[in-house]
Coordinates of N, CA and C in Angstrom, one line a residue:
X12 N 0.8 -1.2 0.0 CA 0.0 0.0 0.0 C 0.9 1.2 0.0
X13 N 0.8 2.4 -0.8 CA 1.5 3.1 -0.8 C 0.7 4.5 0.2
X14 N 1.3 5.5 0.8 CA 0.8 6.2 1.6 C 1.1 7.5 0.9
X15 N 0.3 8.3 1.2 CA 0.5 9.8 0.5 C -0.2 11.0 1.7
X16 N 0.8 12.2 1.6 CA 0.7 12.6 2.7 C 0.6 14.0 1.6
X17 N -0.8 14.7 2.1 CA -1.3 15.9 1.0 C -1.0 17.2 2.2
X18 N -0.2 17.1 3.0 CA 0.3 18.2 4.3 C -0.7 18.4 5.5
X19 N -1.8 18.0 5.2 CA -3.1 18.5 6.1 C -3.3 17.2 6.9
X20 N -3.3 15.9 6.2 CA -3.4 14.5 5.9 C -2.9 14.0 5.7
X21 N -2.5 12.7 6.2 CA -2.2 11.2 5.7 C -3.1 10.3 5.2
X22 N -3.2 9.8 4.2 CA -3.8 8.8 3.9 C -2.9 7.7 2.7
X23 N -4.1 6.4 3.5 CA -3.5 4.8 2.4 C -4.4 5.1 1.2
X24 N -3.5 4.4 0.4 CA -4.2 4.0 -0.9 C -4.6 2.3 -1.0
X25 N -5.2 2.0 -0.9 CA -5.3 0.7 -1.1 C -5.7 -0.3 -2.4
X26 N -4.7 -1.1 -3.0 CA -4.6 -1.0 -4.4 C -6.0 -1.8 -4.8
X27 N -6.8 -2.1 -4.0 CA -7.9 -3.6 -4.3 C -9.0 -2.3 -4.8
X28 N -8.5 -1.6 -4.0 CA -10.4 -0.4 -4.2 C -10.1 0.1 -5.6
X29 N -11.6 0.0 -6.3 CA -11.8 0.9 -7.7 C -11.4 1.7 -7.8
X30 N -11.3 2.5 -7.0 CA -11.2 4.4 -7.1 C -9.7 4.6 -6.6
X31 N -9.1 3.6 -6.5 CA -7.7 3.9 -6.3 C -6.9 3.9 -8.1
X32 N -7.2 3.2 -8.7 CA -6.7 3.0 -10.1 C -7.3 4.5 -10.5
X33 N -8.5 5.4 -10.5 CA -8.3 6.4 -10.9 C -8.0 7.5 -10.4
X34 N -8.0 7.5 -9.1 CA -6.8 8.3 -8.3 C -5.4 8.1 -9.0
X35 N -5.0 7.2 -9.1 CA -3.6 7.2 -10.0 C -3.5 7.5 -11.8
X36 N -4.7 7.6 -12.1 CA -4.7 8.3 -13.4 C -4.6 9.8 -13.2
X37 N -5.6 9.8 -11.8 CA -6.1 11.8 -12.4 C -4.4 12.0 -11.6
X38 N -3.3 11.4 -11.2 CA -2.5 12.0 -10.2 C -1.3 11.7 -11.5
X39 N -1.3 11.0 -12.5 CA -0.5 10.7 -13.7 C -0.8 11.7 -14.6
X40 N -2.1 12.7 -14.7 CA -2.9 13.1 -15.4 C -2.3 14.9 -15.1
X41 N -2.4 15.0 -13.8 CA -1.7 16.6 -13.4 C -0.4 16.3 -13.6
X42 N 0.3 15.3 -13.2 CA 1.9 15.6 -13.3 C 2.4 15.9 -15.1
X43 N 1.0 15.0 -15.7 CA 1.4 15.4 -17.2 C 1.1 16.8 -17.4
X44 N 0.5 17.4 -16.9 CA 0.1 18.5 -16.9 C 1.1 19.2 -17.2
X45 N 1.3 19.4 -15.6 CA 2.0 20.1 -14.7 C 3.3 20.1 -16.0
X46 N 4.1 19.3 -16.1 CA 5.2 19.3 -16.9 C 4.9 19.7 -18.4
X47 N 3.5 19.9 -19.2 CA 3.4 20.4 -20.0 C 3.5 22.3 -19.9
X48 N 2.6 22.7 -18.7 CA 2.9 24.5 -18.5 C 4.2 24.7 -18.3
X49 N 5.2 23.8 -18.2 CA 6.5 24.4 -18.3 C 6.9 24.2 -19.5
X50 N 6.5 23.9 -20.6 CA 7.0 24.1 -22.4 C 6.2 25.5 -22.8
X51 N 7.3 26.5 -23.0 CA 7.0 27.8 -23.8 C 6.1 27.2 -25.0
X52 N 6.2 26.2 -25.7 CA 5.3 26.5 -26.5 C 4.1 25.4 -26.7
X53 N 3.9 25.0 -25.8 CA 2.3 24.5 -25.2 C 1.9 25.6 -24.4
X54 N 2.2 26.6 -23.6 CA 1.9 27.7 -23.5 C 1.6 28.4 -24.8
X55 N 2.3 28.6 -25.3 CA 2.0 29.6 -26.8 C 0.8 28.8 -27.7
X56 N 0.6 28.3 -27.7 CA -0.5 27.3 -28.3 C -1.4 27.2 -27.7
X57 N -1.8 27.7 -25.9 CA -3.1 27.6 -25.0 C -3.4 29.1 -25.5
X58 N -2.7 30.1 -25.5 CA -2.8 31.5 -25.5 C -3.3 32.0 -26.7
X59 N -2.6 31.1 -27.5 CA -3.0 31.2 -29.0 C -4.9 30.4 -29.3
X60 N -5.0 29.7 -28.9 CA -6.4 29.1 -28.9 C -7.8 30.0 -28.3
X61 N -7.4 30.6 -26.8 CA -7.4 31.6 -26.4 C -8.0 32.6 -27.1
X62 N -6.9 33.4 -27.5 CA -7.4 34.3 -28.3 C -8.3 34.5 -29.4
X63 N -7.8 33.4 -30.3 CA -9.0 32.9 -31.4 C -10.7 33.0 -31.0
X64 N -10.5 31.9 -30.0 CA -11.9 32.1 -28.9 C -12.7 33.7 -28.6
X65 N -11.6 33.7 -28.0 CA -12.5 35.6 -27.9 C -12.2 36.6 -29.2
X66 N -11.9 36.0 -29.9 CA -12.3 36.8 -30.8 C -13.4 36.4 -32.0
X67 N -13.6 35.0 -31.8 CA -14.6 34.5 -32.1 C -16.1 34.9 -31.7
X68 N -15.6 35.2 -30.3 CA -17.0 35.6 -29.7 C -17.0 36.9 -29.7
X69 N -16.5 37.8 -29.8 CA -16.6 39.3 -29.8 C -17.1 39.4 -31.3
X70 N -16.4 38.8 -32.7 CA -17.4 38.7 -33.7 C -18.6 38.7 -33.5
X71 N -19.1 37.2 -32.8 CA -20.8 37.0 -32.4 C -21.8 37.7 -31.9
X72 N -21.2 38.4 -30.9 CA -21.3 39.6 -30.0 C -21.5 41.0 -31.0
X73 N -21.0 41.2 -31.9 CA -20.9 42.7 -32.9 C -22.0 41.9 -34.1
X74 N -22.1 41.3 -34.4 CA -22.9 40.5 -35.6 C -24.5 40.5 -34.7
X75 N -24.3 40.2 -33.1 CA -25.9 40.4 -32.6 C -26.8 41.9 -32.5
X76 N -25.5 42.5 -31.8 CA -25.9 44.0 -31.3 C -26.3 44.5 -33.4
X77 N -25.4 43.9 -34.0 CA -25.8 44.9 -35.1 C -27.4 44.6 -35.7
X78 N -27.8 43.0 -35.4 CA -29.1 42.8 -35.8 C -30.3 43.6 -34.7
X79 N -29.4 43.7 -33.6 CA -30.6 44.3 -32.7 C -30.9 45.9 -32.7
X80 N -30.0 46.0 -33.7 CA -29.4 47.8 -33.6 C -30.7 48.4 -34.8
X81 N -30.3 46.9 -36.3 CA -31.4 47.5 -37.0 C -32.7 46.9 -36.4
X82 N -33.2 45.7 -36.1 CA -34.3 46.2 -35.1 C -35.5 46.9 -34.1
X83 N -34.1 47.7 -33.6 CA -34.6 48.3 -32.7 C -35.1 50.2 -33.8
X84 N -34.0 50.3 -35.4 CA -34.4 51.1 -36.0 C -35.4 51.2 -36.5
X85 N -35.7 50.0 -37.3 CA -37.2 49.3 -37.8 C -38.5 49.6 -37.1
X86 N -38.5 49.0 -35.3 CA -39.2 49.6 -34.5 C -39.7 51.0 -34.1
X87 N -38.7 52.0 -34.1 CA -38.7 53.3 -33.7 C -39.4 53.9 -35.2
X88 N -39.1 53.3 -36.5 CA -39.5 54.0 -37.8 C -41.3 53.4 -37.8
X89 N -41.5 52.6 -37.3 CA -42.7 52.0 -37.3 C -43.7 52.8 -36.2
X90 N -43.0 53.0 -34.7 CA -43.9 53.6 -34.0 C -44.2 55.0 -34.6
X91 N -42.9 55.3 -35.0 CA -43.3 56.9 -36.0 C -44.4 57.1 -36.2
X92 N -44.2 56.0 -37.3 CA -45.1 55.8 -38.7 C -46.6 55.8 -37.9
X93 N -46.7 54.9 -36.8 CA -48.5 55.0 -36.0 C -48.8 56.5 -35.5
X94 N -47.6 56.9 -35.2 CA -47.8 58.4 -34.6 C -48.5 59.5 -35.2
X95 N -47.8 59.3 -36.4 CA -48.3 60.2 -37.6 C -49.3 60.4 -38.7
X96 N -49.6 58.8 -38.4 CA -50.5 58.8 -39.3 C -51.9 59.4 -39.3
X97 N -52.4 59.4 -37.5 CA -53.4 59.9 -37.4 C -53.3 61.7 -37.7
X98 N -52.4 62.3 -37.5 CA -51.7 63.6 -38.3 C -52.0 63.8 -39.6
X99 N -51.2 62.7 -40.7 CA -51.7 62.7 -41.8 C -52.9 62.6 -41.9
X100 N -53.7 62.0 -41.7 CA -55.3 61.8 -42.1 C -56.1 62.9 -41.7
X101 N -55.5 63.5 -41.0 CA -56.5 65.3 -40.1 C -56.1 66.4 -41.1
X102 N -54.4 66.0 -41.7 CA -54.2 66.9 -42.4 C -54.3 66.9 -44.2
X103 N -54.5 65.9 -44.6 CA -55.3 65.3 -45.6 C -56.8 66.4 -45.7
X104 N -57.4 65.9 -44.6 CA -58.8 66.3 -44.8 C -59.4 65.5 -45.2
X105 N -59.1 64.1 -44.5 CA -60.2 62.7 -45.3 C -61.9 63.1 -44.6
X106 N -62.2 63.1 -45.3 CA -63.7 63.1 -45.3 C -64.3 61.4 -44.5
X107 N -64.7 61.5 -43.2 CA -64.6 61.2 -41.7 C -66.6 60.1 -42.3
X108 N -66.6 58.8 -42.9 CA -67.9 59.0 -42.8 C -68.9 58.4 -41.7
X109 N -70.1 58.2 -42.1 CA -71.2 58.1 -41.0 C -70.6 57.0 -40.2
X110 N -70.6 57.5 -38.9 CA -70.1 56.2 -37.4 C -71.4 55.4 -37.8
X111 N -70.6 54.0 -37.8 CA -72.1 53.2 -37.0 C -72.9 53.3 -35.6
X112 N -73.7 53.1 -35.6 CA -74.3 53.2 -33.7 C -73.7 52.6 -33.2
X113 N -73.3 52.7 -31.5 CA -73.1 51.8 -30.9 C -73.9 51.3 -30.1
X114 N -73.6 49.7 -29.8 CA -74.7 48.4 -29.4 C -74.3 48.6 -28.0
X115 N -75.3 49.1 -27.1 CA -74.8 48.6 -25.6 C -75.6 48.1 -25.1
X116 N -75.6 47.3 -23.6 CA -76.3 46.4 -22.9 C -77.4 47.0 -22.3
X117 N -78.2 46.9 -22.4 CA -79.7 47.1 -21.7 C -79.1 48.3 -20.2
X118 N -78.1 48.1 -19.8 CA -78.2 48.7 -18.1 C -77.5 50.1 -18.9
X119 N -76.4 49.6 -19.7 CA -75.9 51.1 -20.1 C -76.4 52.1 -21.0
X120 N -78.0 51.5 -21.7 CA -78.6 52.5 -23.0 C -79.4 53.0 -21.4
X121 N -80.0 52.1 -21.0 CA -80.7 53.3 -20.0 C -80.1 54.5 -19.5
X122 N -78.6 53.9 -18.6 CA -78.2 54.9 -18.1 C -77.7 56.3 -19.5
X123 N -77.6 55.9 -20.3 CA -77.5 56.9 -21.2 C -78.2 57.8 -21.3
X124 N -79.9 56.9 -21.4 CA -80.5 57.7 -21.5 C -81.6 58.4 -20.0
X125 N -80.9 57.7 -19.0 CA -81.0 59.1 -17.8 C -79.9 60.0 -17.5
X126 N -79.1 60.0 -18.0 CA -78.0 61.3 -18.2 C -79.1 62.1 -19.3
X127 N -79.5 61.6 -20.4 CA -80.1 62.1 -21.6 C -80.7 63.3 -21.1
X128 N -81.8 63.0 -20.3 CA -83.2 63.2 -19.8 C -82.7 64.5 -18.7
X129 N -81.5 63.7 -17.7 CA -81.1 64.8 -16.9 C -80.3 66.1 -16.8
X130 N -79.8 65.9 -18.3 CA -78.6 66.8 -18.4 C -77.0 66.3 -18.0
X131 N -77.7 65.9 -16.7 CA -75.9 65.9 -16.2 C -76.0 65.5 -14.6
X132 N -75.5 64.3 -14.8 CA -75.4 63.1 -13.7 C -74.2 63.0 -12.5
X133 N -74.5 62.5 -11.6 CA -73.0 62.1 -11.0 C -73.4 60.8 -10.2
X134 N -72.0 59.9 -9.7 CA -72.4 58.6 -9.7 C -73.4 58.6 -9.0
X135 N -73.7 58.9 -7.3 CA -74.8 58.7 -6.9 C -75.9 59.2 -7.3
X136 N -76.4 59.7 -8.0 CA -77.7 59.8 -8.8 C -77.9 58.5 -9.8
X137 N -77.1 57.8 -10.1 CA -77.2 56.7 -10.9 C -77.7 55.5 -10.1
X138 N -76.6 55.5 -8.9 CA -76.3 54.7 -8.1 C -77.9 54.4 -7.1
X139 N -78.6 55.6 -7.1 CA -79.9 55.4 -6.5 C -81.0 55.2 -7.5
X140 N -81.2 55.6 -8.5 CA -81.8 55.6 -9.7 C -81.9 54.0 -10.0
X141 N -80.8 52.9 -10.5 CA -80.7 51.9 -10.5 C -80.5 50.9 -10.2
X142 N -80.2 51.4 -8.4 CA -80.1 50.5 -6.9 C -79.3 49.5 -7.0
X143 N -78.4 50.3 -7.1 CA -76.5 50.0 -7.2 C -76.4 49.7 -5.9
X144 N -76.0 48.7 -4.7 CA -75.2 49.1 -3.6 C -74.6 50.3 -2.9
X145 N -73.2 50.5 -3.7 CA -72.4 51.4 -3.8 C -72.1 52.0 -4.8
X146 N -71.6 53.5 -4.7 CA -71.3 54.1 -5.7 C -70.0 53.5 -6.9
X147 N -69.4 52.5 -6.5 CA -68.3 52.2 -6.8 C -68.8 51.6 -8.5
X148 N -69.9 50.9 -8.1 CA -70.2 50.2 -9.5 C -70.8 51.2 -10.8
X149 N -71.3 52.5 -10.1 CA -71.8 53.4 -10.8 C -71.1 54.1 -11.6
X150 N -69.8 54.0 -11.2 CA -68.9 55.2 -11.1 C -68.2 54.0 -12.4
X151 N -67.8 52.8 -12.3 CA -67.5 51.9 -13.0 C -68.4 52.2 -14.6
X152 N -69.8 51.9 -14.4 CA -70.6 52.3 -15.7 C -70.4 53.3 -16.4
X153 N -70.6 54.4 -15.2 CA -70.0 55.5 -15.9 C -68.6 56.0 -16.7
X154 N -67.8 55.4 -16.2 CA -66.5 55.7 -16.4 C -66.5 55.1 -18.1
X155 N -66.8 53.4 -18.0 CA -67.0 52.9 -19.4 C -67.4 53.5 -20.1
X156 N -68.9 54.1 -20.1 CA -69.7 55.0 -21.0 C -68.3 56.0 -21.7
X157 N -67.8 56.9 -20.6 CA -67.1 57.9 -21.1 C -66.0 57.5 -21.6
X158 N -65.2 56.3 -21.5 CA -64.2 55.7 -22.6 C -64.2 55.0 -23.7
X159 N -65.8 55.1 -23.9 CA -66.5 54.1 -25.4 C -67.0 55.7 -25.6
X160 N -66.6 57.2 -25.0 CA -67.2 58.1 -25.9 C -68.9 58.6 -25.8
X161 N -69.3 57.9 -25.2 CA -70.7 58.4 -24.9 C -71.1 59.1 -24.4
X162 N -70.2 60.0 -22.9 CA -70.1 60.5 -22.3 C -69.1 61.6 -22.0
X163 N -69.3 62.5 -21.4 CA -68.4 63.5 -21.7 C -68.1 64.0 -19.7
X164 N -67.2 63.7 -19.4 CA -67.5 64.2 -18.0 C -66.2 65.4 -17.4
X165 N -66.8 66.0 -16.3 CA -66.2 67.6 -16.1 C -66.4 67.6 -14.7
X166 N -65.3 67.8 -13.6 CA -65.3 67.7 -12.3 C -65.7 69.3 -11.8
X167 N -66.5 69.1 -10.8 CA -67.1 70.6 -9.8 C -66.7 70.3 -8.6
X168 N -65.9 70.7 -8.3 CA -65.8 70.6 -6.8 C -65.4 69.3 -6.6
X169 N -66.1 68.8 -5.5 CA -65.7 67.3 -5.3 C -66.6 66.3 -6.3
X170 N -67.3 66.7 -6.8 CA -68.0 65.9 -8.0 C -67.8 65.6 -8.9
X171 N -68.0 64.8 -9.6 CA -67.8 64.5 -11.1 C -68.5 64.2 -11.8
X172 N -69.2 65.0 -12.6 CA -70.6 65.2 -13.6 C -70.6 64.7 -14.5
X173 N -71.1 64.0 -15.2 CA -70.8 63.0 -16.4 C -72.2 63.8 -17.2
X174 N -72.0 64.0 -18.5 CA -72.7 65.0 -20.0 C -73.3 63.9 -20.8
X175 N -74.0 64.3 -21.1 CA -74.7 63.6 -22.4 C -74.0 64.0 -24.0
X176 N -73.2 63.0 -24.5 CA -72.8 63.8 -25.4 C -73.8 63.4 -27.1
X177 N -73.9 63.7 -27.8 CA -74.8 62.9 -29.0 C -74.2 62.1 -30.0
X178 N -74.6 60.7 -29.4 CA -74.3 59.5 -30.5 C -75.0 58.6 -30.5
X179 N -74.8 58.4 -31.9 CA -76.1 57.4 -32.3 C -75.7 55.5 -31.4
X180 N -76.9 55.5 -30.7 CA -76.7 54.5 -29.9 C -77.8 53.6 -29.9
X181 N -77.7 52.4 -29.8 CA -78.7 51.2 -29.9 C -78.8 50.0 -28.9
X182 N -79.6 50.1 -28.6 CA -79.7 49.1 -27.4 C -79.4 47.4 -27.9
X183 N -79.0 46.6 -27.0 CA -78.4 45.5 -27.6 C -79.8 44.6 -27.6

């Protein structure tokens, strides 16, 4: 049995165990090593490989950024392009024609048409008119109405008045 002493430890090797035969490869395997980084030019040949490598990848690297570069031009010429367009068409002077009505649900053609009737609503007026719980859901309807356009709303004070505005509207 041969003993080997790594400074910290002593230990046996014992030749019968599996893992002793590759302990003595990986320990035949650094000494080959080890005696190859002392040849200048197996050094010059790691260094040389090396470099190749990263220059390999710094290509890869310049070849991506440049696809992401026109990309990213492509993109910004397109958002443009949506920006403007509604620009161009105002400045054109396209002739804008008849909107269709819009189809809403039974709860929101009424409430339309009690803003209609009243002039000018705020959620709790709705909210008791239609026996809403809370204002929260009112204010919800209403809010929709005025982001589908239906509605035109203008804050007083702590209120917020929602307008009847005129469009052609059809019950669902």
């Amino acid at each position: 049995m041969e003993q080997y002493n790594n400074g910290a430890s002593n230990f046996k090797l014992n030749p019968n165990n599996p893992v002793a035969a590759d302990v003595e490869k990986m320990k035949a395997d650094v000494v080959n090593l080890h005696e190859k980084l002392k040849d200048p030019v197996f050094l010059g040949s790691l260094f040389h490989v090396a470099v190749t490598e990263r220059e390999n990848t710094n290509r890869i690297l310049k070849n991506l950024l440049a696809r992401i570069d026109s990309i990213d031009a492509r993109l910004r010429a397109m958002e443009r392009e949506a920006r403007e367009a509604p620009k161009l068409e105002a400045a054109r002077g396209a002739p804008e024609g008849p909107k269709p009505p819009v189809v809403l649900p039974d709860v929101d053609f009424e409430i339309v048409g009690f803003v209609k009737q009243r002039g000018r609503v705020y959620a709790n007026e709705v909210r008791k008119k239609f026996n809403y719980r809370g204002t929260n859901a009112a204010c919800a309807r209403l809010n929709r109405l005025y982001e589908l356009g239906m509605l035109d709303k203008k804050q007083i004070g702590r209120r917020v008045y929602y307008i009847h505005k005129e469009v052609d509207v059809q019950k669902a």
